[in-house]
Amino acid sequence: MNEDDRESILHDLNIKIGSDINDLSNAYELENKLVAKRNEIQSQLNEANDEVPTKLSTAIKKAELNSKQIESLKERREKLKVKVDLFLSKTVPLQNELNKRFAAINKLEEVLSYLKSFEKIEDISNQLQQCSDDEQAVLLYGELKDMCSQYETGHRAVYIKEYTHYWHNVLKDKLTKNYDEVLKLLKWPITSGAENSPPPKEILLKFSNITKYLFLIQEPEDLVSVNVTNDFNQDQDPCLPVRILLRPLKKRFTFHFTGSRQTARLDRPEWFLTQTLTWIKDHQGFVRSHIQPVADKLQMKKVRAVDEFNAGLIALAAERLHTVLALYNTQGSKGEIVDSAFAHAVDETLGFHKELVAVTGKDVNSVLSVLTKAETFVRWLSVEKKYALLKMDETLGSEQWSEAVAAGVGSAVGSVVWVPRGADWFIALLKTIEERYAVLPQPGHRLQFLELQLELIEEWRVRLTQLMNAALGVMAADSLLTSDSPRHLLAVINAAHHTRTVLLQWAHSLHYLQLHYYRRQFHHFTQQQHHDVSESETDSSDSDDDSKTTDSKKDDLMSLNEVEQQAKTMAEREVTRRDSLMIDLNNYSDVAAPIANLSVTDKLPGDDEAEEAGVFAEAPALLAHLRDAGLAALADRILLEFKASIRDYKKQSWHAMLMVEQIALSVSAPLCRPLSALVGRMSRAGDCLAPALAMRLRAHLANALDQYIFEEVVLENWFNTGGTVQFTHDVKRNLVPAFAPPNKSASQINQLPKLVEACKLLNLDYDDARRLRSFLTKQTATCAETLANQGIRHILPHEALRVLQQRTDLRDTASPASVMELF
């Protein structure tokens, strides 16, 4: 007995006996139960011992009997096996003979079936020859087609195909003749604008029946001979009914638009393009209503009758267009005339494609493939660039280029007009080029046009730089008020700003984002391919593990179609992300931030997007540099005049001015004329500049004037009480309001922080001024913090100390050298 069983028995005994060792009644009862159970088990064992010998003897007898039967069966099996072997040995010759005869019979049956198939072909051919019923003939021809699909190899297959092809031509000629007769009754081709009465039902029924027969006699795809065609034919041959419907239209097209007829003029491609479009409009409804339903009833799922009909007509136009453009390429020596005709043909082709998409509802690229042929595409790019540069020269050579036009739709409500006519034209040129090449199916072609746009943007920037230098050479400071000479400089600044702003907006559009991501993905794709090719060349003798690694890398490569699709997906996600971001920004109204320290080199609001120029790369940054350079030059001209006319103001006796009541104060006489001229020039320039640029110019002028007056007036003069009052009045009541942005009070935005803080220092109480000066004299590390507590954040501690020492009321404690400056 193991320990677990022992513990279990002890546990049960403890439960049944109980915890009281003096009470043995439970023990006696347990003893009686165990004795009774023991007796029962002993009796069962005795009974079992009595039955075992009887059952055992019976089982042994049965086993012996079964063993005898098995031995008997084995003996019978051996006897039967001997008899079977003897029988088989006797029948082997007969079996071999029967196999030979059965093989001969099967061979004869195959020969008979082979001959019967030829007999059936001849029989069907004879029936077709004698048959006058079109429907019965079509059914018989269907049997031939079934035999073609049944027998695919050997001489018989070739024989059946030849017969099928022969009867296809016979039936096609017969049904085509009947078809042409019905088409004449239907007045096919349909004349545009003619009021044709609906054809009788019996004619339409006959037309529908013959159309069904033509569908049924179409040769199987493996029987259709493959013809070497040009690149402008359809992807697959049209179905037989559509082929017959196209025949008279092809004849008309060839008659009118080829050869030496007047309608075939090379300089009028719009004639055959317009006619092709007209035919599609006039006939596709008929094809959709009377041809496609027949194919649908016959469950011919591959038949798209309308698309095949349209593609057949488009292929005619594409082939003729290719001929015309090829002739233009061979006549390149004729120069301007041929270029003009070529550009006209391209325009008409793009217009035809646009109208074609609108009419058919599908983006058919057959005509565009003509324009993307290597020689034609290079010529297209060359002509686009040539005419763009010529127009740029013409536009910038005119005096009207700098005239302002409405800045968008806001002009209707009286907004500021600041966009130069030349910049508006240039953006329209880029947009026109984009619209022309955006329909091209291959992103590689679109990228080449994008490179052309970048070239034109760089050329535009160079021309603007030249115009800005010329304008600066003839501009004087006072010309802002007296003449129109600064108009070109302001126009250059506005043009650079407008062009840059539009480019940044375009960079985030779906079209340019897709090109940006495609170019990046394609660059990675080509690098990866080059890397894998070089690895396969250098590691050709490596181990199997290395070859498996290379194979896995090749599997990871994407096809060009996958690259294009991934670029499109990334662009769509980016547009969605930006749209959601703009919605969040529109829900947040930000108060105007202080721009007191904004200089020409600082970024305008939104200039952070220059880092996200995307596909335009560095073009927006270069235009921003040109814009900033123009603003800096304009600000320098204005400041130069102001500095030259403010000499008397700097030399005023600020230390000896009489005290004047606040009501009687007015701007200092020496400051009146310079400030008036400065404000007038700033206002005139601001009226002509974009609102953001006007704010930028105002901030720059305010920053420069703040620093200049602080250094030349405040730090270089002593101030008594009268001088302090006068200077404070000049600053707070005249200078600060003069530079306050529109619709903003001077108290909201302070553009002259140093002058305002200097006035605060000059107007400090005597005791406060002495304590602050004493503290600043010690030059401790907490000087800046102390000044900040006083509201002085733009003046440095040593400058604040100097301002305090310029007060005459503190001169009793000033140094002797400083006191001598009074005299």
PDB file of N, CA, C and O in Angstrom, residues 292-339:
ATOM      1  N   GLN A 292     -24.926  45.418 -79.057  1.00  0.00           N
ATOM      2  CA  GLN A 292     -24.550  44.842 -77.760  1.00  0.00           C
ATOM      3  C   GLN A 292     -25.621  43.900 -77.200  1.00  0.00           C
ATOM      4  O   GLN A 292     -25.277  42.849 -76.647  1.00  0.00           O
ATOM      5  N   PRO A 293     -26.927  44.220 -77.325  1.00  0.00           N
ATOM      6  CA  PRO A 293     -27.931  43.266 -76.814  1.00  0.00           C
ATOM      7  C   PRO A 293     -27.850  41.892 -77.466  1.00  0.00           C
ATOM      8  O   PRO A 293     -28.101  40.872 -76.811  1.00  0.00           O
ATOM      9  N   VAL A 294     -27.508  41.846 -78.762  1.00  0.00           N
ATOM     10  CA  VAL A 294     -27.389  40.560 -79.441  1.00  0.00           C
ATOM     11  C   VAL A 294     -26.238  39.757 -78.848  1.00  0.00           C
ATOM     12  O   VAL A 294     -26.360  38.552 -78.591  1.00  0.00           O
ATOM     13  N   ALA A 295     -25.107  40.429 -78.604  1.00  0.00           N
ATOM     14  CA  ALA A 295     -23.960  39.744 -77.999  1.00  0.00           C
ATOM     15  C   ALA A 295     -24.286  39.269 -76.588  1.00  0.00           C
ATOM     16  O   ALA A 295     -23.856  38.191 -76.167  1.00  0.00           O
ATOM     17  N   ASP A 296     -25.061  40.076 -75.857  1.00  0.00           N
ATOM     18  CA  ASP A 296     -25.429  39.675 -74.499  1.00  0.00           C
ATOM     19  C   ASP A 296     -26.323  38.436 -74.503  1.00  0.00           C
ATOM     20  O   ASP A 296     -26.181  37.550 -73.644  1.00  0.00           O
ATOM     21  N   LYS A 297     -27.250  38.364 -75.453  1.00  0.00           N
ATOM     22  CA  LYS A 297     -28.120  37.186 -75.538  1.00  0.00           C
ATOM     23  C   LYS A 297     -27.326  35.932 -75.869  1.00  0.00           C
ATOM     24  O   LYS A 297     -27.663  34.836 -75.421  1.00  0.00           O
ATOM     25  N   LEU A 298     -26.293  36.095 -76.674  1.00  0.00           N
ATOM     26  CA  LEU A 298     -25.449  34.951 -77.039  1.00  0.00           C
ATOM     27  C   LEU A 298     -24.402  34.644 -75.970  1.00  0.00           C
ATOM     28  O   LEU A 298     -23.579  33.736 -76.158  1.00  0.00           O
ATOM     29  N   GLN A 299     -24.435  35.433 -74.857  1.00  0.00           N
ATOM     30  CA  GLN A 299     -23.510  35.249 -73.737  1.00  0.00           C
ATOM     31  C   GLN A 299     -22.045  35.366 -74.179  1.00  0.00           C
ATOM     32  O   GLN A 299     -21.169  34.606 -73.739  1.00  0.00           O
ATOM     33  N   MET A 300     -21.810  36.314 -75.058  1.00  0.00           N
ATOM     34  CA  MET A 300     -20.437  36.608 -75.496  1.00  0.00           C
ATOM     35  C   MET A 300     -19.894  37.728 -74.596  1.00  0.00           C
ATOM     36  O   MET A 300     -20.009  38.914 -74.907  1.00  0.00           O
ATOM     37  N   LYS A 301     -19.341  37.304 -73.477  1.00  0.00           N
ATOM     38  CA  LYS A 301     -18.962  38.253 -72.430  1.00  0.00           C
ATOM     39  C   LYS A 301     -17.787  39.145 -72.839  1.00  0.00           C
ATOM     40  O   LYS A 301     -17.624  40.238 -72.290  1.00  0.00           O
ATOM     41  N   LYS A 302     -16.963  38.698 -73.758  1.00  0.00           N
ATOM     42  CA  LYS A 302     -15.796  39.488 -74.148  1.00  0.00           C
ATOM     43  C   LYS A 302     -16.130  40.600 -75.142  1.00  0.00           C
ATOM     44  O   LYS A 302     -15.288  41.448 -75.419  1.00  0.00           O
ATOM     45  N   VAL A 303     -17.326  40.600 -75.662  1.00  0.00           N
ATOM     46  CA  VAL A 303     -17.701  41.585 -76.677  1.00  0.00           C
ATOM     47  C   VAL A 303     -18.136  42.878 -75.989  1.00  0.00           C
ATOM     48  O   VAL A 303     -19.048  42.874 -75.154  1.00  0.00           O
ATOM     49  N   ARG A 304     -17.490  43.966 -76.324  1.00  0.00           N
ATOM     50  CA  ARG A 304     -17.877  45.316 -75.895  1.00  0.00           C
ATOM     51  C   ARG A 304     -18.055  46.141 -77.168  1.00  0.00           C
ATOM     52  O   ARG A 304     -17.131  46.823 -77.617  1.00  0.00           O
ATOM     53  N   ALA A 305     -19.233  46.049 -77.739  1.00  0.00           N
ATOM     54  CA  ALA A 305     -19.448  46.565 -79.086  1.00  0.00           C
ATOM     55  C   ALA A 305     -19.184  48.058 -79.181  1.00  0.00           C
ATOM     56  O   ALA A 305     -18.517  48.526 -80.121  1.00  0.00           O
ATOM     57  N   VAL A 306     -19.670  48.839 -78.217  1.00  0.00           N
ATOM     58  CA  VAL A 306     -19.500  50.290 -78.286  1.00  0.00           C
ATOM     59  C   VAL A 306     -18.023  50.659 -78.173  1.00  0.00           C
ATOM     60  O   VAL A 306     -17.515  51.488 -78.944  1.00  0.00           O
ATOM     61  N   ASP A 307     -17.330  50.038 -77.234  1.00  0.00           N
ATOM     62  CA  ASP A 307     -15.906  50.339 -77.070  1.00  0.00           C
ATOM     63  C   ASP A 307     -15.114  49.941 -78.305  1.00  0.00           C
ATOM     64  O   ASP A 307     -14.203  50.666 -78.730  1.00  0.00           O
ATOM     65  N   GLU A 308     -15.456  48.803 -78.907  1.00  0.00           N
ATOM     66  CA  GLU A 308     -14.746  48.369 -80.105  1.00  0.00           C
ATOM     67  C   GLU A 308     -15.025  49.300 -81.281  1.00  0.00           C
ATOM     68  O   GLU A 308     -14.121  49.617 -82.064  1.00  0.00           O
ATOM     69  N   PHE A 309     -16.259  49.751 -81.399  1.00  0.00           N
ATOM     70  CA  PHE A 309     -16.600  50.679 -82.477  1.00  0.00           C
ATOM     71  C   PHE A 309     -15.862  52.006 -82.304  1.00  0.00           C
ATOM     72  O   PHE A 309     -15.254  52.521 -83.253  1.00  0.00           O
ATOM     73  N   ASN A 310     -15.896  52.554 -81.094  1.00  0.00           N
ATOM     74  CA  ASN A 310     -15.203  53.813 -80.841  1.00  0.00           C
ATOM     75  C   ASN A 310     -13.703  53.664 -81.036  1.00  0.00           C
ATOM     76  O   ASN A 310     -13.040  54.559 -81.599  1.00  0.00           O
ATOM     77  N   ALA A 311     -13.158  52.549 -80.568  1.00  0.00           N
ATOM     78  CA  ALA A 311     -11.720  52.339 -80.710  1.00  0.00           C
ATOM     79  C   ALA A 311     -11.312  52.250 -82.177  1.00  0.00           C
ATOM     80  O   ALA A 311     -10.229  52.709 -82.559  1.00  0.00           O
ATOM     81  N   GLY A 312     -12.173  51.674 -83.021  1.00  0.00           N
ATOM     82  CA  GLY A 312     -11.868  51.605 -84.442  1.00  0.00           C
ATOM     83  C   GLY A 312     -11.782  52.981 -85.074  1.00  0.00           C
ATOM     84  O   GLY A 312     -10.877  53.263 -85.874  1.00  0.00           O
ATOM     85  N   LEU A 313     -12.717  53.873 -84.723  1.00  0.00           N
ATOM     86  CA  LEU A 313     -12.669  55.237 -85.258  1.00  0.00           C
ATOM     87  C   LEU A 313     -11.484  56.017 -84.695  1.00  0.00           C
ATOM     88  O   LEU A 313     -10.814  56.778 -85.412  1.00  0.00           O
ATOM     89  N   ILE A 314     -11.214  55.835 -83.404  1.00  0.00           N
ATOM     90  CA  ILE A 314     -10.095  56.549 -82.787  1.00  0.00           C
ATOM     91  C   ILE A 314      -8.769  56.109 -83.398  1.00  0.00           C
ATOM     92  O   ILE A 314      -7.852  56.913 -83.575  1.00  0.00           O
ATOM     93  N   ALA A 315      -8.672  54.811 -83.736  1.00  0.00           N
ATOM     94  CA  ALA A 315      -7.444  54.329 -84.363  1.00  0.00           C
ATOM     95  C   ALA A 315      -7.210  55.018 -85.706  1.00  0.00           C
ATOM     96  O   ALA A 315      -6.058  55.313 -86.074  1.00  0.00           O
ATOM     97  N   LEU A 316      -8.272  55.288 -86.455  1.00  0.00           N
ATOM     98  CA  LEU A 316      -8.122  56.033 -87.711  1.00  0.00           C
ATOM     99  C   LEU A 316      -7.554  57.424 -87.470  1.00  0.00           C
ATOM    100  O   LEU A 316      -6.604  57.865 -88.141  1.00  0.00           O
ATOM    101  N   ALA A 317      -8.136  58.130 -86.481  1.00  0.00           N
ATOM    102  CA  ALA A 317      -7.662  59.483 -86.178  1.00  0.00           C
ATOM    103  C   ALA A 317      -6.222  59.455 -85.668  1.00  0.00           C
ATOM    104  O   ALA A 317      -5.409  60.319 -86.028  1.00  0.00           O
ATOM    105  N   ALA A 318      -5.892  58.466 -84.838  1.00  0.00           N
ATOM    106  CA  ALA A 318      -4.535  58.392 -84.291  1.00  0.00           C
ATOM    107  C   ALA A 318      -3.518  58.133 -85.389  1.00  0.00           C
ATOM    108  O   ALA A 318      -2.428  58.731 -85.393  1.00  0.00           O
ATOM    109  N   GLU A 319      -3.850  57.259 -86.311  1.00  0.00           N
ATOM    110  CA  GLU A 319      -2.916  56.964 -87.394  1.00  0.00           C
ATOM    111  C   GLU A 319      -2.702  58.186 -88.285  1.00  0.00           C
ATOM    112  O   GLU A 319      -1.566  58.491 -88.674  1.00  0.00           O
ATOM    113  N   ARG A 320      -3.780  58.900 -88.590  1.00  0.00           N
ATOM    114  CA  ARG A 320      -3.644  60.107 -89.409  1.00  0.00           C
ATOM    115  C   ARG A 320      -2.857  61.181 -88.660  1.00  0.00           C
ATOM    116  O   ARG A 320      -2.014  61.865 -89.237  1.00  0.00           O
ATOM    117  N   LEU A 321      -3.125  61.316 -87.365  1.00  0.00           N
ATOM    118  CA  LEU A 321      -2.397  62.300 -86.562  1.00  0.00           C
ATOM    119  C   LEU A 321      -0.910  61.968 -86.514  1.00  0.00           C
ATOM    120  O   LEU A 321      -0.059  62.864 -86.587  1.00  0.00           O
ATOM    121  N   HIS A 322      -0.583  60.705 -86.395  1.00  0.00           N
ATOM    122  CA  HIS A 322       0.827  60.299 -86.396  1.00  0.00           C
ATOM    123  C   HIS A 322       1.500  60.687 -87.710  1.00  0.00           C
ATOM    124  O   HIS A 322       2.643  61.166 -87.727  1.00  0.00           O
ATOM    125  N   THR A 323       0.786  60.508 -88.815  1.00  0.00           N
ATOM    126  CA  THR A 323       1.333  60.901 -90.124  1.00  0.00           C
ATOM    127  C   THR A 323       1.584  62.396 -90.188  1.00  0.00           C
ATOM    128  O   THR A 323       2.634  62.855 -90.673  1.00  0.00           O
ATOM    129  N   VAL A 324       0.608  63.166 -89.715  1.00  0.00           N
ATOM    130  CA  VAL A 324       0.743  64.632 -89.744  1.00  0.00           C
ATOM    131  C   VAL A 324       1.935  65.088 -88.913  1.00  0.00           C
ATOM    132  O   VAL A 324       2.763  65.898 -89.358  1.00  0.00           O
ATOM    133  N   LEU A 325       2.045  64.580 -87.680  1.00  0.00           N
ATOM    134  CA  LEU A 325       3.143  65.005 -86.804  1.00  0.00           C
ATOM    135  C   LEU A 325       4.488  64.542 -87.346  1.00  0.00           C
ATOM    136  O   LEU A 325       5.501  65.242 -87.183  1.00  0.00           O
ATOM    137  N   ALA A 326       4.523  63.373 -87.983  1.00  0.00           N
ATOM    138  CA  ALA A 326       5.776  62.903 -88.583  1.00  0.00           C
ATOM    139  C   ALA A 326       6.219  63.826 -89.712  1.00  0.00           C
ATOM    140  O   ALA A 326       7.412  64.112 -89.871  1.00  0.00           O
ATOM    141  N   LEU A 327       5.263  64.313 -90.488  1.00  0.00           N
ATOM    142  CA  LEU A 327       5.604  65.261 -91.554  1.00  0.00           C
ATOM    143  C   LEU A 327       6.130  66.571 -90.973  1.00  0.00           C
ATOM    144  O   LEU A 327       7.049  67.188 -91.521  1.00  0.00           O
ATOM    145  N   TYR A 328       5.565  67.002 -89.838  1.00  0.00           N
ATOM    146  CA  TYR A 328       6.084  68.212 -89.182  1.00  0.00           C
ATOM    147  C   TYR A 328       7.526  68.002 -88.731  1.00  0.00           C
ATOM    148  O   TYR A 328       8.357  68.908 -88.819  1.00  0.00           O
ATOM    149  N   ASN A 329       7.830  66.817 -88.246  1.00  0.00           N
ATOM    150  CA  ASN A 329       9.192  66.544 -87.784  1.00  0.00           C
ATOM    151  C   ASN A 329      10.187  66.564 -88.933  1.00  0.00           C
ATOM    152  O   ASN A 329      11.334  66.988 -88.763  1.00  0.00           O
ATOM    153  N   THR A 330       9.762  66.104 -90.118  1.00  0.00           N
ATOM    154  CA  THR A 330      10.667  66.109 -91.272  1.00  0.00           C
ATOM    155  C   THR A 330      10.833  67.491 -91.862  1.00  0.00           C
ATOM    156  O   THR A 330      11.769  67.730 -92.612  1.00  0.00           O
ATOM    157  N   GLN A 331       9.927  68.423 -91.514  1.00  0.00           N
ATOM    158  CA  GLN A 331       9.999  69.781 -92.040  1.00  0.00           C
ATOM    159  C   GLN A 331      10.507  70.756 -90.988  1.00  0.00           C
ATOM    160  O   GLN A 331      10.161  71.927 -90.982  1.00  0.00           O
ATOM    161  N   GLY A 332      11.333  70.268 -90.062  1.00  0.00           N
ATOM    162  CA  GLY A 332      11.813  71.113 -88.970  1.00  0.00           C
ATOM    163  C   GLY A 332      12.622  72.305 -89.438  1.00  0.00           C
ATOM    164  O   GLY A 332      12.734  73.311 -88.730  1.00  0.00           O
ATOM    165  N   SER A 333      13.215  72.246 -90.639  1.00  0.00           N
ATOM    166  CA  SER A 333      14.047  73.355 -91.120  1.00  0.00           C
ATOM    167  C   SER A 333      13.228  74.588 -91.458  1.00  0.00           C
ATOM    168  O   SER A 333      13.771  75.687 -91.565  1.00  0.00           O
ATOM    169  N   LYS A 334      11.922  74.449 -91.601  1.00  0.00           N
ATOM    170  CA  LYS A 334      11.086  75.599 -91.951  1.00  0.00           C
ATOM    171  C   LYS A 334      10.789  76.488 -90.757  1.00  0.00           C
ATOM    172  O   LYS A 334      10.167  77.536 -90.915  1.00  0.00           O
ATOM    173  N   GLY A 335      11.191  76.061 -89.554  1.00  0.00           N
ATOM    174  CA  GLY A 335      11.183  76.944 -88.390  1.00  0.00           C
ATOM    175  C   GLY A 335       9.824  77.270 -87.837  1.00  0.00           C
ATOM    176  O   GLY A 335       9.013  76.406 -87.534  1.00  0.00           O
ATOM    177  N   GLU A 336       9.562  78.578 -87.735  1.00  0.00           N
ATOM    178  CA  GLU A 336       8.436  79.100 -86.977  1.00  0.00           C
ATOM    179  C   GLU A 336       7.099  78.585 -87.482  1.00  0.00           C
ATOM    180  O   GLU A 336       6.211  78.258 -86.704  1.00  0.00           O
ATOM    181  N   ILE A 337       6.948  78.481 -88.794  1.00  0.00           N
ATOM    182  CA  ILE A 337       5.654  78.060 -89.345  1.00  0.00           C
ATOM    183  C   ILE A 337       5.336  76.627 -88.927  1.00  0.00           C
ATOM    184  O   ILE A 337       4.232  76.309 -88.481  1.00  0.00           O
ATOM    185  N   VAL A 338       6.332  75.755 -89.039  1.00  0.00           N
ATOM    186  CA  VAL A 338       6.114  74.355 -88.678  1.00  0.00           C
ATOM    187  C   VAL A 338       5.886  74.220 -87.174  1.00  0.00           C
ATOM    188  O   VAL A 338       5.035  73.443 -86.726  1.00  0.00           O
ATOM    189  N   ASP A 339       6.635  74.972 -86.368  1.00  0.00           N
ATOM    190  CA  ASP A 339       6.439  74.920 -84.920  1.00  0.00           C
ATOM    191  C   ASP A 339       5.038  75.363 -84.539  1.00  0.00           C
ATOM    192  O   ASP A 339       4.400  74.786 -83.650  1.00  0.00           O
TER     193      ASP A 339
END
